[in-house]
Structure formats: C-alpha cells, structure tokens
PDB file of C-alpha atoms in Angstrom:
ATOM      1  CA  VAL A   1       9.780   4.109 -11.714  1.00  0.00           C
ATOM      2  CA  LYS A   2      13.109   5.297 -13.631  1.00  0.00           C
ATOM      3  CA  PRO A   3      15.591   6.602 -10.835  1.00  0.00           C
ATOM      4  CA  VAL A   4      16.086   9.870 -10.557  1.00  0.00           C
ATOM      5  CA  GLU A   5      19.927  11.547  -9.646  1.00  0.00           C
ATOM      6  CA  ASP A   6      19.745  12.755  -6.072  1.00  0.00           C
ATOM      7  CA  ALA A   7      15.944  11.888  -5.838  1.00  0.00           C
ATOM      8  CA  LEU A   8      13.904  10.759  -2.343  1.00  0.00           C
ATOM      9  CA  CYS A   9      11.597   8.554  -3.510  1.00  0.00           C
ATOM     10  CA  PHE A  10       8.572   7.335  -1.039  1.00  0.00           C
ATOM     11  CA  ASN A  11       6.687   4.043  -1.596  1.00  0.00           C
ATOM     12  CA  VAL A  12       2.945   5.114  -0.867  1.00  0.00           C
ATOM     13  CA  ALA A  13       1.418   2.239   0.777  1.00  0.00           C
ATOM     14  CA  ASP A  14      -2.311   0.632   0.632  1.00  0.00           C
ATOM     15  CA  MET A  15      -3.503   2.112   3.364  1.00  0.00           C
ATOM     16  CA  LEU A  16      -2.812   5.670   2.166  1.00  0.00           C
ATOM     17  CA  GLN A  17      -4.103   4.591  -1.172  1.00  0.00           C
ATOM     18  CA  VAL A  18      -7.581   4.033   0.461  1.00  0.00           C
ATOM     19  CA  LEU A  19      -7.609   6.838   2.598  1.00  0.00           C
ATOM     20  CA  SER A  20      -6.813   9.096  -0.313  1.00  0.00           C
ATOM     21  CA  ASN A  21      -9.695   7.237  -2.048  1.00  0.00           C
ATOM     22  CA  ASP A  22      -6.625   7.093  -4.666  1.00  0.00           C
ATOM     23  CA  ARG A  23      -5.473  10.287  -5.064  1.00  0.00           C
ATOM     24  CA  PHE A  24      -1.797   8.696  -4.357  1.00  0.00           C
ATOM     25  CA  ARG A  25      -1.369   5.202  -5.386  1.00  0.00           C
ATOM     26  CA  SER A  26       0.084   2.049  -3.819  1.00  0.00           C
ATOM     27  CA  ILE A  27       2.605   0.031  -6.110  1.00  0.00           C
ATOM     28  CA  ILE A  28       3.620  -3.671  -5.964  1.00  0.00           C
ATOM     29  CA  HIS A  29       7.071  -3.117  -4.235  1.00  0.00           C
ATOM     30  CA  ARG A  30       9.957  -4.669  -6.371  1.00  0.00           C
ATOM     31  CA  VAL A  31      13.663  -3.912  -5.984  1.00  0.00           C
ATOM     32  CA  LYS A  32      15.519  -4.104  -8.581  1.00  0.00           C
ATOM     33  CA  THR A  33      19.473  -3.005  -8.951  1.00  0.00           C
ATOM     34  CA  ALA A  34      19.643  -1.325 -12.432  1.00  0.00           C
ATOM     35  CA  THR A  35      23.604  -0.458 -11.833  1.00  0.00           C
ATOM     36  CA  SER A  36      26.501  -1.674  -9.829  1.00  0.00           C
ATOM     37  CA  ASP A  37      26.795   1.861  -8.412  1.00  0.00           C
ATOM     38  CA  PRO A  38      26.093   2.322  -4.868  1.00  0.00           C
ATOM     39  CA  ARG A  39      22.820   2.590  -3.548  1.00  0.00           C
ATOM     40  CA  LEU A  40      21.429   3.928  -0.259  1.00  0.00           C
ATOM     41  CA  SER A  41      17.893   2.387   0.602  1.00  0.00           C
ATOM     42  CA  ILE A  42      16.303   3.210   4.334  1.00  0.00           C
ATOM     43  CA  ALA A  43      12.992   0.907   4.963  1.00  0.00           C
ATOM     44  CA  PHE A  44      10.720   2.411   7.398  1.00  0.00           C
ATOM     45  CA  PHE A  45       6.915   0.810   7.923  1.00  0.00           C
ATOM     46  CA  TRP A  46       4.234   2.283   9.693  1.00  0.00           C
ATOM     47  CA  ASN A  47       0.948   0.575  10.311  1.00  0.00           C
ATOM     48  CA  PRO A  48      -2.229   1.348  11.862  1.00  0.00           C
ATOM     49  CA  SER A  49      -3.330  -0.528  14.809  1.00  0.00           C
ATOM     50  CA  PRO A  50      -4.756  -3.609  14.157  1.00  0.00           C
ATOM     51  CA  ASP A  51      -8.397  -2.822  15.346  1.00  0.00           C
ATOM     52  CA  ILE A  52      -8.411   0.270  12.908  1.00  0.00           C
ATOM     53  CA  VAL A  53     -11.309   0.749  10.142  1.00  0.00           C
ATOM     54  CA  VAL A  54     -10.011   2.279   7.130  1.00  0.00           C
ATOM     55  CA  GLN A  55     -11.827   3.940   4.758  1.00  0.00           C
ATOM     56  CA  SER A  56     -12.092   6.788   1.755  1.00  0.00           C
ATOM     57  CA  VAL A  57     -11.863  10.652   2.907  1.00  0.00           C
ATOM     58  CA  THR A  58     -13.706  12.500   0.194  1.00  0.00           C
ATOM     59  CA  ASP A  59     -14.437  16.239   0.132  1.00  0.00           C
ATOM     60  CA  PRO A  60     -18.309  16.323   0.670  1.00  0.00           C
ATOM     61  CA  GLY A  61     -18.397  19.162  -1.764  1.00  0.00           C
ATOM     62  CA  SER A  62     -17.058  17.388  -4.641  1.00  0.00           C
ATOM     63  CA  GLY A  63     -19.577  14.917  -4.851  1.00  0.00           C
ATOM     64  CA  ALA A  64     -16.697  12.056  -5.458  1.00  0.00           C
ATOM     65  CA  ALA A  65     -17.978   8.583  -3.888  1.00  0.00           C
ATOM     66  CA  SER A  66     -15.692   6.506  -1.775  1.00  0.00           C
ATOM     67  CA  LYS A  67     -14.217   3.929  -3.758  1.00  0.00           C
ATOM     68  CA  TYR A  68     -13.075   1.207  -1.753  1.00  0.00           C
ATOM     69  CA  LYS A  69     -15.335  -0.522   1.347  1.00  0.00           C
ATOM     70  CA  ALA A  70     -14.224   0.412   4.871  1.00  0.00           C
ATOM     71  CA  LEU A  71     -11.704  -2.526   5.669  1.00  0.00           C
ATOM     72  CA  SER A  72     -10.187  -3.712   9.061  1.00  0.00           C
ATOM     73  CA  PHE A  73      -6.600  -3.173   8.930  1.00  0.00           C
ATOM     74  CA  GLY A  74      -6.093  -6.275  11.058  1.00  0.00           C
ATOM     75  CA  GLU A  75      -8.090  -8.117   8.446  1.00  0.00           C
ATOM     76  CA  PHE A  76      -6.374  -7.300   5.789  1.00  0.00           C
ATOM     77  CA  ARG A  77      -2.768  -7.550   7.091  1.00  0.00           C
ATOM     78  CA  ARG A  78      -3.907 -10.855   8.240  1.00  0.00           C
ATOM     79  CA  LYS A  79      -4.657 -11.958   5.038  1.00  0.00           C
ATOM     80  CA  ARG A  80      -1.702 -10.379   3.125  1.00  0.00           C
ATOM     81  CA  PHE A  81       0.305 -12.561   5.854  1.00  0.00           C
ATOM     82  CA  GLN A  82      -1.286 -15.500   4.970  1.00  0.00           C
ATOM     83  CA  GLY A  83      -0.630 -15.359   1.202  1.00  0.00           C
ATOM     84  CA  ASP A  84       3.323 -14.192   2.181  1.00  0.00           C
ATOM     85  CA  PHE A  85       3.669 -17.596   3.587  1.00  0.00           C
ATOM     86  CA  ALA A  86       1.386 -20.170   2.028  1.00  0.00           C
ATOM     87  CA  ASN A  87       0.316 -20.870  -1.976  1.00  0.00           C
ATOM     88  CA  VAL A  88      -3.141 -19.727  -1.433  1.00  0.00           C
ATOM     89  CA  GLY A  89      -3.453 -19.021  -5.037  1.00  0.00           C
ATOM     90  CA  LYS A  90      -3.486 -15.365  -5.170  1.00  0.00           C
ATOM     91  CA  GLU A  91      -1.909 -12.879  -2.656  1.00  0.00           C
ATOM     92  CA  THR A  92      -4.642 -10.154  -1.136  1.00  0.00           C
ATOM     93  CA  GLN A  93      -4.636  -6.874  -3.113  1.00  0.00           C
ATOM     94  CA  ILE A  94      -5.898  -3.324  -2.002  1.00  0.00           C
ATOM     95  CA  SER A  95      -8.125  -4.009  -5.303  1.00  0.00           C
ATOM     96  CA  ASP A  96      -9.755  -6.705  -3.720  1.00  0.00           C
ATOM     97  CA  TYR A  97     -11.507  -3.815  -1.747  1.00  0.00           C
ATOM     98  CA  LEU A  98     -13.037  -1.490  -4.460  1.00  0.00           C
ATOM     99  CA  LEU A  99     -16.809  -1.116  -4.249  1.00  0.00           C
TER     100      LEU A  99
END
C-alpha cells in the first residue's frame, strides 16, 4: 500500500475477512520504511475469545453463499502461533478455510 499523506490506515484482520465474506480483505502484514522521515505507528489488537466460532455473515436476500467454513478462533490462533515459532513448512492462512 502506497503511503498517503495525513492518512489513517487500518489493517483489516483475518476474522473480519471471514465475517464480511471477503467484503473487507486482510493482507499479509509487513512493515517497510520507505524513507528516513518520521513515522508514527500505533498497534492495537483485538481478538475474539478462543471459544468463539467465526463464520461469514451473508445477506439472505442476496443469495450469496459463505466462502468460508466456520472456524474456531482458538484453533486458528493456535495453528498460526505454531507457525510463528516452528518450521512447520507453511504458515496457516485464512485461505486454508475457504470452502
């Protein structure tokens, strides 16, 4: 994402992508400093309870089907965490839950 002067940027996370059925897309988050100019970044993370089941919310009148199978946030986070600290060959991505 190219920087926009005086912009406020939100990194939409994986669970919002599932809830919105891809209306809002998560990206692989990487930070790269493009210049030596000052930059202010404030991180805030909000996660659902580990026992929450996350599934797409679709408009019943649209006829659109869910693109994702329902998933346990705790299971997803556990698999992602394991990939962060162990060489398991592939990090768990939200695309692993596509129908």
